Coordinates of C-alpha atoms in Angstrom, one line a residue:
M1 CA 40.2 -6.7 -15.8
L2 CA 40.0 -3.0 -16.5
A3 CA 40.1 -3.9 -20.3
A4 CA 37.4 -6.5 -19.9
D5 CA 35.2 -4.2 -18.0
A6 CA 35.7 -1.4 -20.4
A7 CA 34.8 -3.7 -23.4
T8 CA 31.7 -4.8 -21.5
A9 CA 30.6 -1.2 -20.7
A10 CA 30.9 -0.3 -24.4
A11 CA 28.7 -3.3 -25.2
F12 CA 26.0 -2.0 -23.0
G13 CA 26.1 1.4 -24.8
F14 CA 28.3 3.5 -22.6
R15 CA 29.8 6.3 -24.9
E16 CA 32.1 7.7 -22.3
L17 CA 34.3 5.6 -19.8
E18 CA 35.8 7.1 -16.7
T19 CA 38.3 5.3 -14.4
T20 CA 40.3 6.3 -11.4
V21 CA 43.0 4.9 -9.3
P22 CA 43.4 3.7 -5.6
V23 CA 47.2 4.4 -6.2
A24 CA 47.8 7.6 -8.1
A25 CA 50.9 6.4 -9.9
D26 CA 48.9 3.6 -11.5
A27 CA 47.1 6.2 -13.8
P28 CA 49.0 5.7 -17.0
S29 CA 48.5 1.9 -17.0
N30 CA 44.8 2.3 -16.2
A31 CA 44.5 4.6 -19.1
V32 CA 46.0 2.3 -21.5
A33 CA 44.1 -0.6 -20.4
V34 CA 40.8 1.1 -20.4
S35 CA 41.4 2.6 -23.9
I36 CA 42.2 -0.8 -25.3
G37 CA 39.1 -2.3 -23.7
A38 CA 36.9 0.4 -25.0
A39 CA 38.2 -0.1 -28.7
V40 CA 37.5 -3.7 -28.3
G41 CA 33.9 -2.9 -27.4
S42 CA 33.0 -0.2 -29.9
P43 CA 34.3 2.4 -32.1
G44 CA 34.1 6.0 -30.8
V45 CA 34.1 5.4 -27.0
L46 CA 35.7 8.4 -25.1
V47 CA 38.0 7.6 -22.2
Q48 CA 39.2 9.5 -19.2
C49 CA 41.4 8.7 -16.1
S50 CA 40.4 10.8 -13.2
V51 CA 43.6 11.9 -11.3
E52 CA 45.4 15.1 -10.3
E53 CA 44.8 17.7 -13.2
A54 CA 48.3 18.0 -14.4
A55 CA 48.9 14.3 -14.7
E56 CA 45.5 14.0 -16.4
L57 CA 46.5 16.6 -19.0
A58 CA 49.8 14.8 -19.6
L59 CA 47.9 11.6 -20.4
G60 CA 45.6 13.4 -22.7
M61 CA 48.7 14.8 -24.6
R62 CA 50.0 11.4 -25.1
G63 CA 46.7 10.4 -26.6
L64 CA 46.1 7.8 -23.8
V65 CA 42.7 9.5 -22.8
S66 CA 40.2 11.5 -24.9
Y67 CA 38.2 13.6 -22.6
A68 CA 38.4 15.1 -19.1
E69 CA 35.7 16.2 -16.7
T70 CA 37.3 16.2 -13.2
V71 CA 38.5 19.7 -13.6
S72 CA 37.1 21.1 -10.2
L73 CA 35.5 24.4 -9.6
Y74 CA 34.7 26.0 -6.2
G75 CA 32.5 29.1 -5.8
T76 CA 34.0 30.8 -2.8
E77 CA 35.9 34.0 -2.6
Q78 CA 39.1 32.5 -1.2
I79 CA 39.3 30.0 -4.0
F80 CA 38.8 32.7 -6.6
I81 CA 41.8 34.6 -5.5
D82 CA 44.3 32.1 -4.3
G83 CA 45.7 28.6 -5.1
D84 CA 45.5 26.4 -8.1
D85 CA 41.7 26.5 -8.6
T86 CA 41.4 30.1 -9.5
P87 CA 39.5 31.2 -12.5
W88 CA 42.6 32.0 -14.3
S89 CA 44.3 28.7 -13.8
K90 CA 41.1 26.8 -14.8
A91 CA 40.9 29.0 -18.0
F92 CA 44.4 28.1 -18.9
L93 CA 43.7 24.4 -18.3
T94 CA 40.5 24.5 -20.4
S95 CA 42.4 26.1 -23.3
A96 CA 45.3 23.5 -22.9
Y97 CA 42.7 20.7 -23.3
A98 CA 41.0 22.3 -26.3
S99 CA 44.5 23.1 -28.0
R100 CA 45.1 19.3 -28.1
G101 CA 41.7 18.3 -29.2
I102 CA 40.6 16.9 -25.9
K103 CA 36.9 17.2 -24.9
M104 CA 36.7 18.8 -21.5
R105 CA 33.9 19.8 -19.0
V106 CA 34.4 21.0 -15.5
T107 CA 33.0 19.5 -12.2
S108 CA 31.4 21.3 -9.3
G109 CA 28.3 20.6 -7.3
G110 CA 26.2 22.0 -4.5
G111 CA 27.7 21.1 -1.0
S112 CA 31.3 20.6 -2.2
E113 CA 32.5 23.7 -0.4
A114 CA 30.6 22.8 2.8
L115 CA 32.1 19.2 2.6
M116 CA 35.6 20.7 2.4
G117 CA 34.9 23.0 5.4
G118 CA 35.1 26.2 3.6
A119 CA 31.5 27.4 2.5
E120 CA 32.1 31.0 3.9
K121 CA 28.6 31.0 5.2
C122 CA 27.1 31.1 1.8
S123 CA 24.3 28.8 0.6
M124 CA 25.2 25.8 -1.5
F125 CA 23.2 26.9 -4.5
Y126 CA 24.6 30.4 -4.5
L127 CA 28.1 29.1 -4.5
E128 CA 27.1 26.6 -7.4
S129 CA 25.6 29.5 -9.4
R130 CA 29.0 31.1 -9.3
C131 CA 30.7 27.9 -10.5
V132 CA 28.3 27.5 -13.4
A133 CA 28.8 31.2 -14.5
L134 CA 32.6 30.6 -14.4
A135 CA 32.3 27.5 -16.5
R136 CA 30.7 29.5 -19.1
A137 CA 33.3 32.3 -18.9
I138 CA 36.4 30.1 -19.2
G139 CA 35.2 28.4 -22.2
A140 CA 34.4 24.9 -20.9
Q141 CA 32.1 22.6 -23.1
G142 CA 30.0 21.7 -20.1
V143 CA 29.6 21.1 -16.5
Q144 CA 29.2 17.9 -14.4
N145 CA 27.1 19.1 -11.4
G146 CA 24.1 18.1 -9.4
G147 CA 25.9 17.5 -6.1
I148 CA 28.4 14.9 -7.4
D149 CA 30.4 13.8 -4.4
S150 CA 28.6 16.0 -2.1
A151 CA 25.0 14.9 -3.2
S152 CA 24.2 13.5 0.1
V153 CA 25.1 16.7 1.8
A154 CA 22.7 18.7 -0.3
G155 CA 20.2 15.9 -0.1
A156 CA 20.2 16.2 3.7
V157 CA 18.5 19.6 3.9
P158 CA 14.8 20.4 3.0
G159 CA 14.5 20.8 -0.8
G160 CA 18.1 19.8 -1.3
V161 CA 17.4 17.2 -4.0
R162 CA 15.3 19.8 -5.9
S163 CA 18.2 22.2 -5.6
L164 CA 20.5 19.6 -7.3
M165 CA 18.3 19.5 -10.2
A166 CA 18.2 23.4 -10.2
E167 CA 22.0 23.3 -10.6
N168 CA 21.5 21.3 -13.8
V169 CA 19.0 23.8 -15.2
M170 CA 21.5 26.7 -14.6
V171 CA 23.8 24.7 -17.0
M172 CA 21.3 24.3 -19.6
L173 CA 20.1 27.8 -19.6
R174 CA 23.8 28.8 -20.5
N175 CA 23.8 26.4 -23.5
L176 CA 26.5 24.1 -22.0
E177 CA 26.7 20.4 -21.8
A178 CA 24.8 19.1 -18.9
C179 CA 26.1 16.1 -17.2
T180 CA 23.4 15.8 -14.5
G181 CA 25.0 14.1 -11.5
N182 CA 23.3 11.0 -10.2
D183 CA 26.9 10.2 -9.7
A184 CA 28.0 9.4 -6.0
L185 CA 25.4 7.5 -4.1
M186 CA 23.1 9.9 -2.5
S187 CA 21.3 7.5 -0.3
E188 CA 21.3 3.8 0.6
S189 CA 17.4 4.0 0.3
D190 CA 16.5 2.5 -3.2
V191 CA 13.4 4.8 -3.1
R192 CA 15.3 8.0 -2.4
R193 CA 18.1 7.4 -4.8
T194 CA 15.6 6.4 -7.6
S195 CA 13.3 9.5 -6.8
R196 CA 16.5 11.8 -7.2
T197 CA 17.2 10.3 -10.7
H198 CA 13.7 10.0 -12.0
P199 CA 12.8 13.6 -12.9
I200 CA 16.0 13.9 -15.0
F201 CA 15.4 10.6 -16.4
I202 CA 12.0 11.6 -17.6
G203 CA 12.9 15.1 -18.6
G204 CA 16.1 14.3 -20.3
S205 CA 19.6 15.8 -20.2
D206 CA 23.0 15.4 -22.2
F207 CA 24.1 12.8 -19.7
I208 CA 21.6 11.6 -17.2
N209 CA 24.2 10.0 -15.1
S210 CA 27.6 11.6 -14.8
G211 CA 28.9 8.5 -13.1
F212 CA 27.0 5.3 -13.7
G213 CA 29.1 2.6 -12.3
S214 CA 29.4 -0.1 -14.9
I215 CA 31.3 -2.2 -12.4
Q216 CA 30.4 -3.7 -9.0
R217 CA 29.8 -1.2 -6.4
Y218 CA 32.5 -2.5 -4.2
D219 CA 35.2 -2.0 -6.9
N220 CA 34.5 1.6 -7.4
M221 CA 37.4 3.6 -6.2
F222 CA 35.2 6.8 -6.1
G223 CA 32.8 4.9 -3.8
P224 CA 29.6 3.4 -4.8
S225 CA 27.7 5.2 -7.6
Q226 CA 24.1 6.2 -7.6
W227 CA 23.7 3.4 -10.2
N228 CA 26.0 0.5 -10.4
S229 CA 26.4 -2.8 -12.5
E230 CA 23.9 -4.4 -10.1
D231 CA 21.4 -1.9 -11.3
I232 CA 21.8 -2.1 -15.1
D233 CA 18.8 -4.5 -15.6
D234 CA 16.6 -2.2 -13.6
F235 CA 17.8 0.9 -15.5
L236 CA 17.2 -0.9 -18.8
A237 CA 13.7 -2.0 -17.6
M238 CA 13.0 1.7 -16.7
Q239 CA 14.0 2.8 -20.2
R240 CA 11.6 0.2 -21.6
D241 CA 8.7 1.1 -19.0
W242 CA 8.8 4.7 -20.0
G243 CA 9.9 4.7 -23.5
V244 CA 13.0 6.8 -22.5
D245 CA 16.3 6.7 -24.2
G246 CA 18.6 6.6 -21.1
G247 CA 21.7 5.7 -23.4
L248 CA 22.0 2.1 -22.5
R249 CA 21.1 -1.2 -24.3
T250 CA 21.0 -4.8 -23.5
A251 CA 24.2 -6.6 -24.3
N252 CA 24.2 -10.4 -25.5
E253 CA 25.8 -12.6 -23.0
V254 CA 27.7 -14.6 -25.5
E255 CA 28.9 -11.4 -27.1
V256 CA 30.0 -9.8 -23.8
A257 CA 32.0 -13.0 -23.1
R258 CA 33.7 -12.8 -26.5
L259 CA 34.5 -9.1 -26.0
R260 CA 36.0 -9.7 -22.6
R261 CA 38.2 -12.4 -24.0
R262 CA 39.2 -10.2 -26.7
A263 CA 40.0 -7.4 -24.4
T264 CA 42.1 -9.5 -22.1
E265 CA 44.1 -10.9 -25.1
A266 CA 44.5 -7.4 -26.6
V267 CA 45.8 -5.8 -23.3
S268 CA 48.1 -8.8 -22.6
A269 CA 49.6 -8.6 -26.0
V270 CA 50.2 -4.8 -25.9
Y271 CA 51.8 -5.0 -22.5
S272 CA 54.0 -7.8 -23.5
W273 CA 55.0 -6.1 -26.8
L274 CA 55.8 -2.7 -25.1
G275 CA 57.6 -4.5 -22.2
L276 CA 55.1 -3.2 -19.6
G277 CA 54.5 -6.6 -18.1
D278 CA 53.3 -10.2 -18.6
F279 CA 50.0 -11.6 -17.4
S280 CA 49.5 -15.3 -16.5
Q281 CA 46.9 -17.1 -18.6
E282 CA 45.2 -18.1 -15.5
W283 CA 44.8 -14.6 -14.3
A284 CA 43.4 -13.5 -17.7
E285 CA 40.8 -16.4 -17.7
Q286 CA 39.6 -15.3 -14.3
A287 CA 39.1 -11.8 -15.5
I288 CA 37.0 -12.9 -18.4
D289 CA 34.4 -14.4 -16.2
A290 CA 34.7 -12.2 -13.2
A291 CA 31.8 -9.8 -12.2
G292 CA 34.3 -8.1 -9.9
S293 CA 37.7 -8.2 -8.2
K294 CA 36.4 -10.4 -5.6
D295 CA 36.1 -13.2 -8.2
I296 CA 39.8 -13.3 -9.3
S297 CA 42.8 -14.2 -7.3
S298 CA 45.1 -11.6 -5.8
G299 CA 47.6 -10.5 -8.5
D300 CA 50.9 -8.7 -8.4
L301 CA 50.0 -5.3 -7.5
M302 CA 53.4 -4.0 -8.5
L303 CA 52.7 -4.9 -12.0
P304 CA 50.5 -1.9 -12.9
L305 CA 52.7 0.4 -10.9
T306 CA 55.8 -0.7 -12.8
A307 CA 53.9 -0.5 -16.2
A308 CA 52.8 3.0 -15.4
R309 CA 56.4 4.1 -14.7
T310 CA 57.6 2.4 -18.0
I311 CA 55.0 4.2 -19.8
M312 CA 56.0 7.6 -18.4
E313 CA 59.8 7.0 -18.6
T314 CA 59.8 5.7 -22.1
N315 CA 57.4 8.3 -23.5
V316 CA 54.7 5.6 -24.5
T317 CA 52.0 7.4 -26.5
M318 CA 48.8 6.1 -28.0
L319 CA 50.7 5.6 -31.4
D320 CA 52.9 3.1 -29.6
V321 CA 49.7 1.3 -28.2
I322 CA 48.3 1.3 -31.8
A323 CA 51.4 -0.2 -33.3
A324 CA 51.5 -2.9 -30.6
L325 CA 47.9 -3.8 -31.4
A326 CA 48.5 -3.9 -35.1
E327 CA 51.7 -6.0 -34.8
N328 CA 49.8 -8.5 -32.7
G329 CA 46.9 -9.0 -35.0
F330 CA 44.5 -6.6 -33.3
D331 CA 44.0 -4.7 -36.5
L332 CA 40.3 -3.5 -35.7
E333 CA 41.2 -2.2 -32.4
A334 CA 44.3 -0.5 -33.8
Q335 CA 42.2 1.3 -36.3
R336 CA 39.5 2.4 -33.7
C337 CA 42.4 3.9 -31.6
L338 CA 43.9 5.6 -34.6
D339 CA 40.4 6.9 -35.6
M340 CA 40.0 8.5 -32.2
L341 CA 43.3 10.4 -32.6
K342 CA 42.3 11.5 -36.0
A343 CA 39.1 13.0 -34.6
R344 CA 41.2 15.0 -32.0
V345 CA 43.0 16.6 -34.9
A346 CA 39.9 17.4 -36.6
G347 CA 38.5 18.7 -33.3
D348 CA 34.8 18.4 -34.3
Y349 CA 33.7 16.8 -31.0
L350 CA 35.0 20.0 -29.1
Q351 CA 31.4 21.0 -29.2
T352 CA 28.6 21.2 -26.7
S353 CA 27.2 17.7 -25.7
A354 CA 29.5 15.8 -28.3
I355 CA 29.8 12.1 -28.5
F356 CA 30.5 9.7 -31.3
D357 CA 28.3 7.2 -32.5
E358 CA 29.5 3.7 -33.7
E359 CA 30.2 5.1 -37.2
M360 CA 32.3 7.9 -35.6
N361 CA 29.9 10.5 -36.5
V362 CA 29.9 13.4 -34.1
L363 CA 26.5 14.0 -32.5
S364 CA 26.4 17.3 -30.7
L365 CA 24.5 20.5 -30.3
V366 CA 25.8 21.6 -33.7
T367 CA 25.2 18.4 -35.7
D368 CA 22.3 16.8 -33.8
P369 CA 20.3 19.5 -32.0
N370 CA 17.4 18.6 -29.8
E371 CA 14.8 21.1 -30.8
Y372 CA 11.8 20.7 -28.6
S373 CA 8.7 22.7 -29.4
G374 CA 5.8 20.6 -28.0
P375 CA 4.5 17.2 -28.1
G376 CA 5.8 15.0 -30.9
T377 CA 8.8 17.1 -31.5
G378 CA 12.4 17.0 -30.1
Y379 CA 14.4 13.8 -29.9
Q380 CA 12.9 10.6 -31.2
P381 CA 14.8 7.3 -31.1
T382 CA 15.3 5.8 -34.5
P383 CA 13.4 2.3 -35.1
A384 CA 16.7 0.5 -34.5
R385 CA 17.3 2.5 -31.3
Q386 CA 13.8 1.9 -30.2
A387 CA 14.1 -1.9 -30.6
Q388 CA 17.2 -1.7 -28.4
I389 CA 15.2 0.2 -25.8
D390 CA 12.3 -2.3 -25.9
T391 CA 14.6 -5.4 -25.7
I392 CA 15.7 -6.5 -22.3
R393 CA 17.0 -9.9 -21.3
Q394 CA 14.1 -10.6 -18.9
Q395 CA 11.4 -10.4 -21.6
R396 CA 9.5 -13.5 -22.3
S397 CA 6.9 -14.3 -25.0
V398 CA 4.1 -16.8 -25.1
A399 CA 6.3 -18.8 -27.6
D400 CA 9.0 -18.8 -25.0
L401 CA 6.6 -20.1 -22.4
L402 CA 5.4 -22.8 -24.7
V403 CA 9.0 -23.9 -25.2
E404 CA 9.6 -23.9 -21.4
Q405 CA 6.4 -25.9 -20.8
K406 CA 7.1 -28.4 -23.7
S407 CA 10.5 -29.4 -22.0
F408 CA 8.4 -30.9 -19.1
G409 CA 5.9 -32.6 -21.3
N410 CA 5.4 -36.3 -21.0
K411 CA 3.0 -39.1 -22.1
N412 CA 1.9 -40.1 -18.6
I413 CA -1.4 -38.2 -18.9
F414 CA -3.7 -38.8 -21.9
A415 CA -7.3 -38.9 -23.1
T416 CA -9.1 -42.4 -23.3
G417 CA -12.5 -41.3 -24.5
S418 CA -15.7 -39.3 -23.9
A419 CA -16.8 -38.7 -20.3
E420 CA -20.3 -39.8 -19.2
V421 CA -22.4 -38.9 -16.1
S422 CA -21.8 -41.2 -13.2
Y423 CA -24.3 -42.5 -10.6
D424 CA -21.8 -43.7 -8.2
P425 CA -22.1 -41.5 -5.0
R426 CA -18.4 -42.2 -4.3
D427 CA -17.5 -40.6 -7.8
V428 CA -15.7 -37.3 -7.6
V429 CA -14.7 -35.7 -10.9
I430 CA -11.5 -33.7 -11.2
G431 CA -12.2 -31.4 -14.0
V432 CA -9.0 -30.2 -15.7
S433 CA -8.6 -27.4 -18.2
P434 CA -8.2 -27.7 -21.9
A435 CA -4.3 -27.5 -22.1
T436 CA -3.9 -30.2 -19.6
G437 CA -2.0 -33.1 -21.3
K438 CA -1.4 -30.8 -24.2
D439 CA 0.6 -27.5 -23.8
I440 CA 0.9 -26.8 -20.1
W441 CA 2.7 -29.3 -17.9
V442 CA 3.8 -27.3 -14.9
T443 CA 1.9 -25.0 -12.4
L444 CA 2.8 -21.6 -11.3
S445 CA 4.1 -23.1 -8.1
G446 CA 6.6 -25.2 -10.0
L447 CA 4.6 -28.4 -9.3
S448 CA 3.9 -30.6 -12.3
V449 CA 0.2 -30.7 -13.1
A450 CA 0.4 -34.5 -12.9
D451 CA 1.7 -34.2 -9.3
A452 CA -1.1 -31.8 -8.4
I453 CA -3.7 -34.4 -9.7
T454 CA -1.9 -37.1 -8.0
E455 CA -2.2 -35.4 -4.7
I456 CA -5.9 -34.6 -5.2
L457 CA -6.5 -38.3 -6.0
A458 CA -4.7 -39.4 -3.0
G459 CA -6.8 -37.1 -0.8
L460 CA -10.1 -38.4 -2.3
E461 CA -8.9 -42.0 -1.7
E462 CA -8.1 -41.2 1.9
E463 CA -11.9 -40.3 2.3
G464 CA -13.1 -43.5 0.5
C465 CA -14.0 -41.7 -2.6
V466 CA -13.0 -42.5 -6.2
G467 CA -11.5 -39.8 -8.3
R468 CA -12.1 -39.4 -12.0
I469 CA -10.0 -37.1 -14.3
V470 CA -12.0 -35.5 -16.9
R471 CA -10.6 -32.7 -19.4
I472 CA -13.3 -30.0 -20.0
N473 CA -12.5 -28.8 -23.5
D474 CA -15.0 -26.0 -24.1
S475 CA -14.0 -23.5 -21.5
L476 CA -11.0 -22.2 -19.7
D477 CA -13.1 -20.5 -17.0
L478 CA -12.3 -22.3 -13.7
G479 CA -15.9 -22.0 -12.4
M480 CA -17.4 -23.5 -15.7
I481 CA -14.8 -26.4 -15.5
G482 CA -15.7 -27.1 -11.9
L483 CA -19.5 -26.9 -12.5
T484 CA -19.3 -29.1 -15.7
A485 CA -17.2 -31.6 -13.8
A486 CA -19.8 -31.5 -10.9
R487 CA -22.6 -32.3 -13.3
L488 CA -20.7 -35.4 -14.4
S489 CA -19.8 -36.5 -11.0
G490 CA -21.8 -39.2 -9.2
S491 CA -21.7 -37.4 -6.0
G492 CA -22.3 -34.0 -7.5
V493 CA -19.1 -32.7 -6.2
S494 CA -16.0 -31.9 -8.2
V495 CA -12.5 -30.4 -8.1
G496 CA -11.8 -28.0 -10.8
L497 CA -8.1 -27.5 -11.9
Q498 CA -6.6 -25.1 -14.3
A499 CA -3.3 -26.2 -15.5
K500 CA -1.6 -23.2 -14.2
G501 CA -2.6 -24.5 -10.7
T502 CA -5.7 -22.5 -9.5
A503 CA -8.2 -25.0 -8.1
L504 CA -11.7 -25.1 -6.4
I505 CA -14.2 -27.5 -5.1
H506 CA -17.7 -27.2 -6.9
R507 CA -21.1 -28.6 -6.5
R508 CA -23.6 -29.3 -9.3
D509 CA -26.5 -27.2 -7.7
L510 CA -24.3 -23.9 -7.3
A511 CA -24.0 -21.0 -9.8
P512 CA -20.9 -21.2 -12.0
L513 CA -19.1 -18.4 -10.0
A514 CA -19.9 -20.0 -6.7
N515 CA -18.0 -22.7 -5.2
L516 CA -17.3 -24.5 -1.8
E517 CA -13.5 -23.8 -1.6
L518 CA -11.1 -21.9 -3.8
Y519 CA -7.3 -21.8 -4.1
S520 CA -6.9 -18.6 -6.0
V521 CA -3.2 -18.0 -5.6
A522 CA -1.6 -20.7 -7.6
P523 CA 2.1 -19.9 -6.9
T524 CA 1.5 -20.6 -3.2
I525 CA -0.2 -24.0 -3.4
T526 CA 1.8 -27.0 -2.4
R527 CA 1.5 -30.8 -2.6
E528 CA 0.0 -30.8 0.8
L529 CA -2.7 -28.1 0.0
Y530 CA -3.7 -30.1 -3.2
R531 CA -4.0 -33.2 -1.1
M532 CA -6.0 -31.3 1.5
M533 CA -8.3 -30.2 -1.4
G534 CA -8.9 -33.7 -2.3
I535 CA -9.6 -34.6 1.3
N536 CA -12.2 -31.8 1.7
A537 CA -13.8 -32.6 -1.7
G538 CA -14.3 -36.2 -0.4
R539 CA -15.9 -35.0 2.8
H540 CA -18.1 -32.7 0.8
A541 CA -19.2 -35.7 -1.3
K542 CA -20.2 -37.6 1.8
G543 CA -22.3 -34.7 3.0
A544 CA -20.0 -33.3 5.7
T545 CA -19.1 -29.7 6.0
P546 CA -15.3 -29.7 6.6
E547 CA -13.3 -26.6 7.6
P548 CA -12.2 -24.8 4.5
V549 CA -8.6 -24.6 3.6
R550 CA -7.4 -21.1 3.1
N551 CA -4.9 -19.6 0.7
P552 CA -1.5 -19.4 2.6
Y553 CA -0.4 -15.9 3.4
S554 CA 2.5 -14.5 1.5
D555 CA 4.3 -11.2 1.6
E556 CA 5.7 -12.0 -1.9
A557 CA 4.7 -9.6 -4.7
I558 CA 2.5 -12.3 -6.2
E559 CA 0.8 -10.0 -8.8
A560 CA 4.0 -8.5 -10.0
R561 CA 5.8 -11.7 -10.2
Y562 CA 3.1 -13.8 -11.9
H563 CA 0.4 -11.8 -13.5
T564 CA 2.2 -11.4 -16.9
K565 CA 2.9 -15.2 -16.9
V566 CA -0.7 -15.9 -16.1
V567 CA -1.7 -13.9 -19.2
S568 CA 0.6 -16.0 -21.3
L569 CA -0.6 -19.3 -19.7
V570 CA -4.3 -18.2 -20.3
A571 CA -3.4 -17.4 -23.9
I572 CA -2.1 -20.9 -24.3
E573 CA -5.2 -22.3 -22.7
R574 CA -7.4 -20.3 -25.1
N575 CA -5.8 -21.9 -28.0
C576 CA -6.6 -25.2 -26.6
V577 CA -10.3 -24.6 -26.2
T578 CA -12.5 -26.7 -28.6
K579 CA -16.1 -27.7 -29.0
E580 CA -15.2 -31.3 -28.1
V581 CA -17.1 -33.1 -25.3
P582 CA -15.4 -33.7 -22.0
E583 CA -12.8 -36.4 -22.1
V584 CA -11.8 -38.9 -19.4
M585 CA -8.1 -38.8 -18.9
E586 CA -5.8 -41.4 -17.5
L587 CA -2.8 -40.6 -15.3
R588 CA 0.0 -43.3 -15.6
K589 CA 2.3 -43.5 -12.6
S590 CA 5.8 -42.8 -13.9

């Protein structure tokens, strides 16, 4: 599942993948699984396994991971002079990573010292300023800060969230890679957590999120992230809304399924080939389709532990993984893993803000600087990247809506000839819009247009009136549809119905925009309400003054949910408008 999730993350555009462990000894197995999955998903994806620093460095030296960032800094005097987090030990560790071509940034963040009970009566921001200065001094490529695990601590004091952003600015002022927090969940409030992210999202940074959970929040062994897989659709929509490149893209569902299958097959083959363990086909199939660990049956939790021990005891390196991939027919993935090792030898990605694109080009402060000098300057997405930003899976076009409506089309409602003025006082015309019986078959409430008409007819019949269906072809305006129908009606009263479901009762002596009753909120109109409109129209036709039926109350976000669909339905209606005279329609019972 680690491999499948890594492939999925790469498909969504993540260029760095970080994992950690609930059991420390599992780390080597996790690193191998994620590295294989990342290679399935895309070339050039960097991988880390966040564990104790010496163990993490050992994994890096074997080539099983390609970057590190959980090298912790703390700003207190006690830490500076004693223990394994002194400036000297961190400087040595930084050099060790660089000497093996492993990208490395440090982690700090306001509130971490307070969280650990050793803030020495210093302000969070002051201690963080010491950490950022130290990061520059020891030669780290960048800093992951902005609260990180202690974001909720900083966020609990006045101005605390603003202070988190100021931490990031300190990093940028020193020309270091800025990985700007939005990591651990700051608040369970969707409004507060979004307000914490949004300024950085708009302003931009090297990495907006230093820990976007591409997995389900309950599976995150760090704890839920500020943003999780449940939020990816929203994040992609935010990119599209603001025209901001947040680094992600929409992944095709079929392609994701293919990649997840490929990843599980690759990791199974490698584990079997290297004698690390064997997975059942049933377990692999569950992992392919699973959103999270709750969707798969409990496995043998000793398997990853045994695999990890074998990796360490038999000195398995990434070259062994590459050989296993190649021997089992995963040549593309083997080449991608080999290319990453070659990149480490070259060391070109040991530059500020470095990532690889999908052609293994290094994008960094050196090779791809973001020079901003006013409006229209600075980073601009390429047309291809802009198309990715603009494309989300929720998007729908008028053409999509036409196809959807067509799937409900039938021959039960059709025109039979021109409509004439009636002189029957029982006659009530139901005026329908131009797309009725042509392109629109279902109302916004999900009720078919035919069913809505049937209920109106039934209501008229209850009052002893005769309903007559007439399609008004020369206008899509509901008021004009109703008025035209009323002028054809023997009783002088009509029901006007747009195919999207909006309806009214009109009378021939009223102005076009006046009416007797109006159902303006189409998504809320039920069968019963359409029947009631028919009943009241019949009562008006007989000269009575019935109690008007009101639109039902709803706390649903009607405008947000339906207005864009309304625009599309109106566009379809407009294409059906002609100069043809009104036509009598027949509704055949199915």
